[in-house]
Coordinates of C-alpha atoms in Angstrom, one line a residue:
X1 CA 17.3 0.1 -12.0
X2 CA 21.1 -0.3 -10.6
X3 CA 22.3 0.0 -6.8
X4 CA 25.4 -0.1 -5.0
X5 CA 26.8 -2.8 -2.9
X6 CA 27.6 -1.7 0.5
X7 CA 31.1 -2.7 1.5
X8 CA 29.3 -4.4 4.6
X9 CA 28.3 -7.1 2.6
X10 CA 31.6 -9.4 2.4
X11 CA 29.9 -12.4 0.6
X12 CA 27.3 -11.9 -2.1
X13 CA 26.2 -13.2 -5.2
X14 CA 24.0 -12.3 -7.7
X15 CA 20.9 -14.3 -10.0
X16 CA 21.2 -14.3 -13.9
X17 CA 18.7 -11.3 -13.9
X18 CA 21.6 -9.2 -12.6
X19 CA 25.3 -7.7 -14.4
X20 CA 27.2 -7.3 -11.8
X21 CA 30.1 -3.9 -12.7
X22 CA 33.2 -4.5 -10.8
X23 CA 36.9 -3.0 -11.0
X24 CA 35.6 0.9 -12.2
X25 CA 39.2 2.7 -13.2
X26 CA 38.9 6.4 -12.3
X27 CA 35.4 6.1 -11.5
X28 CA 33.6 6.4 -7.9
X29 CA 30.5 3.3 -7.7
X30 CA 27.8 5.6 -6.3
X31 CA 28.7 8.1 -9.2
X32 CA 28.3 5.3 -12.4
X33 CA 25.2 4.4 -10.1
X34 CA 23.8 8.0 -10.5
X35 CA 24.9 8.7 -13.9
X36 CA 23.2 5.2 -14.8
X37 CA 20.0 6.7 -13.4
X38 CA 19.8 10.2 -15.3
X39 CA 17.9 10.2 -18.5
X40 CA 21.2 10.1 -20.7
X41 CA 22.3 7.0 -19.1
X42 CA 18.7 5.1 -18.5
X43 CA 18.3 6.3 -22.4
X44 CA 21.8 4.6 -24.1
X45 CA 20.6 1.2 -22.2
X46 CA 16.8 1.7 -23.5
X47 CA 18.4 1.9 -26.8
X48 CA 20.5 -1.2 -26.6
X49 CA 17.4 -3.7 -24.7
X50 CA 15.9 -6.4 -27.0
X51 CA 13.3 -9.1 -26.1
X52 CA 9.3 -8.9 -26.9
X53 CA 8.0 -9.8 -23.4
X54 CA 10.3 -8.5 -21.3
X55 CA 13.1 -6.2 -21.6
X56 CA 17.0 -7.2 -21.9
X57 CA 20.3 -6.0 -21.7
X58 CA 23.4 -8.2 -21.9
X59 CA 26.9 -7.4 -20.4
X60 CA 28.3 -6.2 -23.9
X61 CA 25.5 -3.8 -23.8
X62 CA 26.9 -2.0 -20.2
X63 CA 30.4 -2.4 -21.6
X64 CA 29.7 -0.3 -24.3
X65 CA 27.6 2.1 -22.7
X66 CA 29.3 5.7 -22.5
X67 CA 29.9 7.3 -19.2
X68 CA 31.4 10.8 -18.4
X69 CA 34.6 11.0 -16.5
X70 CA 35.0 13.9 -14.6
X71 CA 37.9 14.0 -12.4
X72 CA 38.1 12.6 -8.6
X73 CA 37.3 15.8 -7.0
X74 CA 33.6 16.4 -9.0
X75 CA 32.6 13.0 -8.7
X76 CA 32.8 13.1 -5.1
X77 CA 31.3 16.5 -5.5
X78 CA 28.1 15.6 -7.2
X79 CA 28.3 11.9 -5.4
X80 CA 28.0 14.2 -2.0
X81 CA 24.8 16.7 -3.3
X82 CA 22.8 13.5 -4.5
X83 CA 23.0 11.7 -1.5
X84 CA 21.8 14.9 0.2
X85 CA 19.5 14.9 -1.6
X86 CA 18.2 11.4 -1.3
X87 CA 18.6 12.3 2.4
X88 CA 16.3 14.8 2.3
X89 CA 13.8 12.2 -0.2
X90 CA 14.2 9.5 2.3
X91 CA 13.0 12.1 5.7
X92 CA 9.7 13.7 3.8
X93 CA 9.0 9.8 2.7
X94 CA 9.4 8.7 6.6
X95 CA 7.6 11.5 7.7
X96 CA 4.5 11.0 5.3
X97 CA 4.7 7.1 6.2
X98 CA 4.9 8.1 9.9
X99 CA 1.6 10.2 9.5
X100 CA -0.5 7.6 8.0
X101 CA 0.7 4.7 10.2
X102 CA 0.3 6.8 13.3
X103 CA -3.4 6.9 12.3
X104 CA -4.9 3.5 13.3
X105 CA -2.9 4.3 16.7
X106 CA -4.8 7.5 17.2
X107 CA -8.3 5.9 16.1
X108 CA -7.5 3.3 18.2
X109 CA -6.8 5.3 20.9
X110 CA -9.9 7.5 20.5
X111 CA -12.1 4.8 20.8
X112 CA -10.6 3.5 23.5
X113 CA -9.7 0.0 22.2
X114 CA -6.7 -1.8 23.6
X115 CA -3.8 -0.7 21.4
X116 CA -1.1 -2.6 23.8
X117 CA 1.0 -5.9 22.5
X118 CA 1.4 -8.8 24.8
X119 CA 2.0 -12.0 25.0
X120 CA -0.8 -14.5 24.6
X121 CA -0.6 -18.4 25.7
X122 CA 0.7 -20.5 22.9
X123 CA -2.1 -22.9 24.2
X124 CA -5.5 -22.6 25.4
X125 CA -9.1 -25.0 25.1
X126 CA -12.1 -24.0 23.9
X127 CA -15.9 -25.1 25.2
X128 CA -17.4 -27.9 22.9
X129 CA -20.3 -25.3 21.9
X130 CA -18.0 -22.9 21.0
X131 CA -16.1 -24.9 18.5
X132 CA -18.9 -26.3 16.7
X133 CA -19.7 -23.0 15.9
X134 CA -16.0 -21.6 14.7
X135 CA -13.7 -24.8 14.0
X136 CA -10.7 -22.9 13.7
X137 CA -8.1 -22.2 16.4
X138 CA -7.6 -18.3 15.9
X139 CA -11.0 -17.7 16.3
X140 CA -10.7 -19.0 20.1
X141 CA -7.3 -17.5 20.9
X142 CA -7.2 -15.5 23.7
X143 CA -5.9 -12.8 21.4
X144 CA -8.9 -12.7 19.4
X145 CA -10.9 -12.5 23.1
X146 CA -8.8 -9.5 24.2
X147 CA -10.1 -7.7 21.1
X148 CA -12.8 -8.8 20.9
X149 CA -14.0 -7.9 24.4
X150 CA -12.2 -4.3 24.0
X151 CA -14.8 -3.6 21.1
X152 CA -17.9 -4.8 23.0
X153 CA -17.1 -2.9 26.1
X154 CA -15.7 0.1 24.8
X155 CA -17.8 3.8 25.3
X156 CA -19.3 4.0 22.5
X157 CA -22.6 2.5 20.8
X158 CA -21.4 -0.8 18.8
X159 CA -23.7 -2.5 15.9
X160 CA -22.5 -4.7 13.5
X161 CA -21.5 -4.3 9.9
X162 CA -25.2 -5.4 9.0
X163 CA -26.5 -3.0 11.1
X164 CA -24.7 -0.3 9.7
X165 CA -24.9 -0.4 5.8
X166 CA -28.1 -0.3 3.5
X167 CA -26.3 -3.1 1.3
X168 CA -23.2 -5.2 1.3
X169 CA -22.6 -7.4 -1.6
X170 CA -19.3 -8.4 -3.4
X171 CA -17.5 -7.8 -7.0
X172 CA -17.1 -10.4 -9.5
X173 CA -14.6 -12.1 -11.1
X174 CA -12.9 -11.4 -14.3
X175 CA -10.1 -13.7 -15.8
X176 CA -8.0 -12.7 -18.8
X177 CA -10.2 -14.3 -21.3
X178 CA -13.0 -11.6 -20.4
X179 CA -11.1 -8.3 -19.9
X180 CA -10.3 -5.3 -22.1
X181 CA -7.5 -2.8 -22.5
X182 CA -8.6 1.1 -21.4
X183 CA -11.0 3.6 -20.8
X184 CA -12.1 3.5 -24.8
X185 CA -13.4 -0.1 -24.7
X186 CA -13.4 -1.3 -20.8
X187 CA -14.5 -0.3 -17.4
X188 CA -11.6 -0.6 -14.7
X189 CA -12.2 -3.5 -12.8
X190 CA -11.2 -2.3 -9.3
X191 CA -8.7 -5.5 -7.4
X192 CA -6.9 -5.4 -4.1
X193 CA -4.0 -4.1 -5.5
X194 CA -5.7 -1.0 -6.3
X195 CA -5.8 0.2 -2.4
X196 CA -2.8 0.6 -0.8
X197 CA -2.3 0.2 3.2
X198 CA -3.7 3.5 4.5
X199 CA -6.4 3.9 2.1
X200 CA -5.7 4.9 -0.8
X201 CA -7.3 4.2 -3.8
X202 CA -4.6 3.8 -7.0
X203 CA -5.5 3.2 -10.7
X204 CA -1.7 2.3 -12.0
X205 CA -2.0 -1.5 -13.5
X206 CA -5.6 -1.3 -13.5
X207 CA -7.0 -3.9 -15.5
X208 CA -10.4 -3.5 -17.7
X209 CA -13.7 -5.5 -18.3
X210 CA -15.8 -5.2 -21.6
X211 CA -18.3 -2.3 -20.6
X212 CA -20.9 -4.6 -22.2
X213 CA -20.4 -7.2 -19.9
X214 CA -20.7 -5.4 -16.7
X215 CA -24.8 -4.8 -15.5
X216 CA -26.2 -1.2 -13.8
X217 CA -25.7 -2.9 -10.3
X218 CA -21.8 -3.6 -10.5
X219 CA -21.1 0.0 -11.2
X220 CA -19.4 1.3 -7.5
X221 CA -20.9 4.3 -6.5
X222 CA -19.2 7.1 -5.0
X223 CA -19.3 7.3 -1.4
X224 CA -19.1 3.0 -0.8
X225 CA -16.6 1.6 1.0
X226 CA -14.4 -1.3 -0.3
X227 CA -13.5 -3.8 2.0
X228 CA -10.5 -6.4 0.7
X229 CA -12.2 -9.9 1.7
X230 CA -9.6 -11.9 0.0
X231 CA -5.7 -11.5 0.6
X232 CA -2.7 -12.8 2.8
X233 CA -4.1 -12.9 6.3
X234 CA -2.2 -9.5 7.6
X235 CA -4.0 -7.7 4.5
X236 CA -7.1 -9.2 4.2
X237 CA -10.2 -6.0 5.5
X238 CA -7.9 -3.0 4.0
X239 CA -10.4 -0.9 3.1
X240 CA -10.9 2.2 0.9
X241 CA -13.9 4.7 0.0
X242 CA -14.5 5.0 -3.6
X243 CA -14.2 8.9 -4.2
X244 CA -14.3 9.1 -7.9
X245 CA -16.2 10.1 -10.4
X246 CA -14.6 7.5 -12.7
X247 CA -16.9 5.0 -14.4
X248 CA -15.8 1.4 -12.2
X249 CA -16.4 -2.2 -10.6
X250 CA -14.5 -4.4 -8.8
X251 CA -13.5 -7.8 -8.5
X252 CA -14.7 -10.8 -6.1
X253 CA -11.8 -9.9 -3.8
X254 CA -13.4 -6.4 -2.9
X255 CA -16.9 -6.3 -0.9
X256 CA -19.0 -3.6 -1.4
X257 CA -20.9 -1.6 1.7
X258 CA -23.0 1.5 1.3
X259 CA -23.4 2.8 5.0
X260 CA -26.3 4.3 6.4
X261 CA -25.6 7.9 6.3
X262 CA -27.6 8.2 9.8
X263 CA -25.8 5.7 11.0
X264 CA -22.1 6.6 10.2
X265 CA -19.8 8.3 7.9
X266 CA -18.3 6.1 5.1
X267 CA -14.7 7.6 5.5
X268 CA -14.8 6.6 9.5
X269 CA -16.3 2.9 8.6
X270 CA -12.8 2.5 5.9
X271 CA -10.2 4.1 8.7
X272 CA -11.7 1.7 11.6
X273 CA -11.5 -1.5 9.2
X274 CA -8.0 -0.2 8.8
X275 CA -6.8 0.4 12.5
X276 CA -8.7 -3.0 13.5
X277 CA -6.8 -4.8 10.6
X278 CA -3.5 -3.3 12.0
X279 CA -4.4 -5.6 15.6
X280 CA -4.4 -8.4 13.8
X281 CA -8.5 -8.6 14.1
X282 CA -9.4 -9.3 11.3
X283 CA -7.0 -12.2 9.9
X284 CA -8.1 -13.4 13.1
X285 CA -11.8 -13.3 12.5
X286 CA -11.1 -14.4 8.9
X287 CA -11.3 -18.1 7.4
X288 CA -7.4 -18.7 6.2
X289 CA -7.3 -21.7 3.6
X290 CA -3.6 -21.9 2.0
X291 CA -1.3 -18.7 1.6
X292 CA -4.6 -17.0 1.6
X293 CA -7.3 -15.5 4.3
X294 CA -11.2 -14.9 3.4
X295 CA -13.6 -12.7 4.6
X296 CA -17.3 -13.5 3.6
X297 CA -20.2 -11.5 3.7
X298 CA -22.0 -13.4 6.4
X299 CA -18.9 -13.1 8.8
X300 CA -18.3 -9.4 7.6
X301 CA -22.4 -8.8 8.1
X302 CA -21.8 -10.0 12.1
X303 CA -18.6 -8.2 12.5
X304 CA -19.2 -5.8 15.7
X305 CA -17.6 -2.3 15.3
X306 CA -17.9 0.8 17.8
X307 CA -20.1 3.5 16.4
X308 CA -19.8 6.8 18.0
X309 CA -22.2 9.8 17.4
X310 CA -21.7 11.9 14.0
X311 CA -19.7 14.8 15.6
X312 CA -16.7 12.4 16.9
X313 CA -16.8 10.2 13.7
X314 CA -16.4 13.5 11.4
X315 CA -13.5 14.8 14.1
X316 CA -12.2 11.4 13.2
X317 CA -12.8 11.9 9.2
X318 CA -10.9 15.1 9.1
X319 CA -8.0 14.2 11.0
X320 CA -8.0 11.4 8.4
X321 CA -7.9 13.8 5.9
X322 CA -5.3 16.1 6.9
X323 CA -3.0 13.6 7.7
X324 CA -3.4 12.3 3.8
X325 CA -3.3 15.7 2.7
X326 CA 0.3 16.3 4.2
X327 CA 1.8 13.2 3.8
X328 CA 0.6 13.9 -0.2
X329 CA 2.3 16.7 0.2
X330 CA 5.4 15.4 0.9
X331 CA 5.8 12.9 -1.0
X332 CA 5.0 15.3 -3.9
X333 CA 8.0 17.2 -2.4
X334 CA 10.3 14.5 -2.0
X335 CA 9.3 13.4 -5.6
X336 CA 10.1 16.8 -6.6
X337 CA 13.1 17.9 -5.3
X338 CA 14.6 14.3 -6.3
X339 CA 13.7 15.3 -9.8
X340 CA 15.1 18.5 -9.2
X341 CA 18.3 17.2 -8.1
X342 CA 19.1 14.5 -10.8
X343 CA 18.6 17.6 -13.2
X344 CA 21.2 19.2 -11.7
X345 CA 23.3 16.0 -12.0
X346 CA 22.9 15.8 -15.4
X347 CA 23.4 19.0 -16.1
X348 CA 26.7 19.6 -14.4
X349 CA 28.3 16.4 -16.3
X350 CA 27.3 17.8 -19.2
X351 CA 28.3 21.1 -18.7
X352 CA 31.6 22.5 -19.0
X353 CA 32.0 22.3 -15.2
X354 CA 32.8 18.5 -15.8
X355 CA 36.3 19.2 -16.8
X356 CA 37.4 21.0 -13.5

């Protein structure tokens, strides 16, 4: 990995992690920077890296690395196509990031729960009976209130979590003395940084438990939702449905709901635990203890949620879907034509046009 400084930055300095490669003679930065990224330079420093744990290069290693010199004009050539390029990466990846985030505005607004920011009171009292029953100061902000009372009164029917799902129950946990390596002797073991923001559900740095050691009744099923109880308080409810046929459980971090399919559509119950967390809701609702915010079943269970008929949730569903479905798209593009273009890179300095 290897970046440019931007000649904004007058005073910098760098940690012992970093080789800093200064003074370039006949060479433009953003063009070493490029050329360190193609496979032919990535590949000469891959070669050259030593340590068991964790790889290393030294300065004598990018001293010696070899590095094409076109002349001024075709550096600032192929310098110019890459960072159009990267232009075009960086609009499809805003563009797909703009479609998913816009989605807990449009729930919100759907279901006609207060989407506006304002300021709150820094201070406020709560009733004696009140606090006995919630200790903790968010709980009784007027924030929380607000949000609160937007759920309750809004048009639709609202139950609570309980009310909604046939069974809610959490993972377990699995430290590193218990876990296994793949799919050939472990099941993945399904943590919070296995769903991303907007709901997806990723299987990169999985880890693994024994299949031995995990019973019938810790197997996910497709169709559940997973609800993060456990993470920093903006992330803690990020939600997911579990849409796979793979063979999984999760960890004490992730709860578990089946939803009554009479009741409400799984995909609806993940995107609402989604926009809500967006608010601030649910951090708020949560217990925070230090660096970390909990949500346990017995607070998720009484959690109230607006539950319109069928017909709106599904409208609801598929927007969800095609909004996914595009942004995908995009970033598979993006991903693509990036590819696409450090080919061309490489294959110009190695081409006979390098010598113009």
């Amino acid at each position: 990995m290897s970046a440019v400084v931007p000649s904004s930055y007058s005073v910098w300095n760098i940690s012992a992690n970093l080789i800093a490669i200064r003074n370039l003679r006949g060479l433009l930065p953003y063009f070493v920077q490029l050329f360190i990224s193609t496979k032919l330079g990535s590949l000469q420093l891959e070669r050259t890296q030593s340590g068991q744990v964790q790889g290393k290069i030294t300065t004598e290693d990018v001293a010696s690395m070899l590095v094409p010199a076109p002349s001024l004009s075709v550096q600032q050539e192929l310098v110019a196509e890459m960072e159009r390029a990267r232009e075009s990466r960086r609009r499809k990846l805003e563009q797909a990031d703009a479609l998913l985030t816009g989605l807990d505005a449009y729930l919100l607004d759907r279901l006609g729960l207060i989407t506006r920011k304002k300021k709150h009171p820094r201070f406020y009292a709560a009733r004696l009976r009140d606090a006995r029953r919630r200790g903790d100061p968010d709980f009784h902000s007027p924030k929380f209130k607000e949000l609160r009372e937007s759920i309750e009164r809004c048009d639709h029917p609202v139950l609570t979590v309980g009310e909604i799902c046939l069974s809610i129950k959490t993972g377990f946990a699995a430290g590193r003395e218990v876990q296994a390596f793949d799919d050939l002797e472990g099941i993945p073991h399904i943590r919070p940084l296995n769903m991303t923001a907007h709901g997806d559900l990723k299987f990169e740095g999985t880890k693994y438990v024994p299949k031995a050691s995990v019973n019938e009744d810790e197997i996910i099923r497709s169709g559940e939702v997973l609800v993060n109880n456990t993470n920093s308080t903006e992330w803690v409810g990020k939600s997911t449905v579990f849409d796979t046929d793979r063979i999984c459980c999760c960890s004490n971090h992730i709860t578990r709901l089946v939803v009554d399919p009479q009741i409400a559509l799984p995909w609806y119950i993940a995107c609402l635990f989604n926009a809500i967390r967006s608010t601030g809701y649910l951090g708020l609702i949560a217990t925070n203890f230090v660096n970390q915010a909990g949500i346990n079943t017995e607070t998720l269970s009484a959690l109230l949620l607006p539950v319109p008929d069928l017909k709106i949730q599904q409208e609801i569903v598929d927007e969800l879907h095609r909004r996914r479905s595009e942004a995908r798209q995009l970033r598979e593009e993006a991903a693509q034509e990036w590819e696409a273009a450090k080919a061309r890179f490489e294959a110009r300095l190695l081409g006979s046009e390098v010598a113009r």
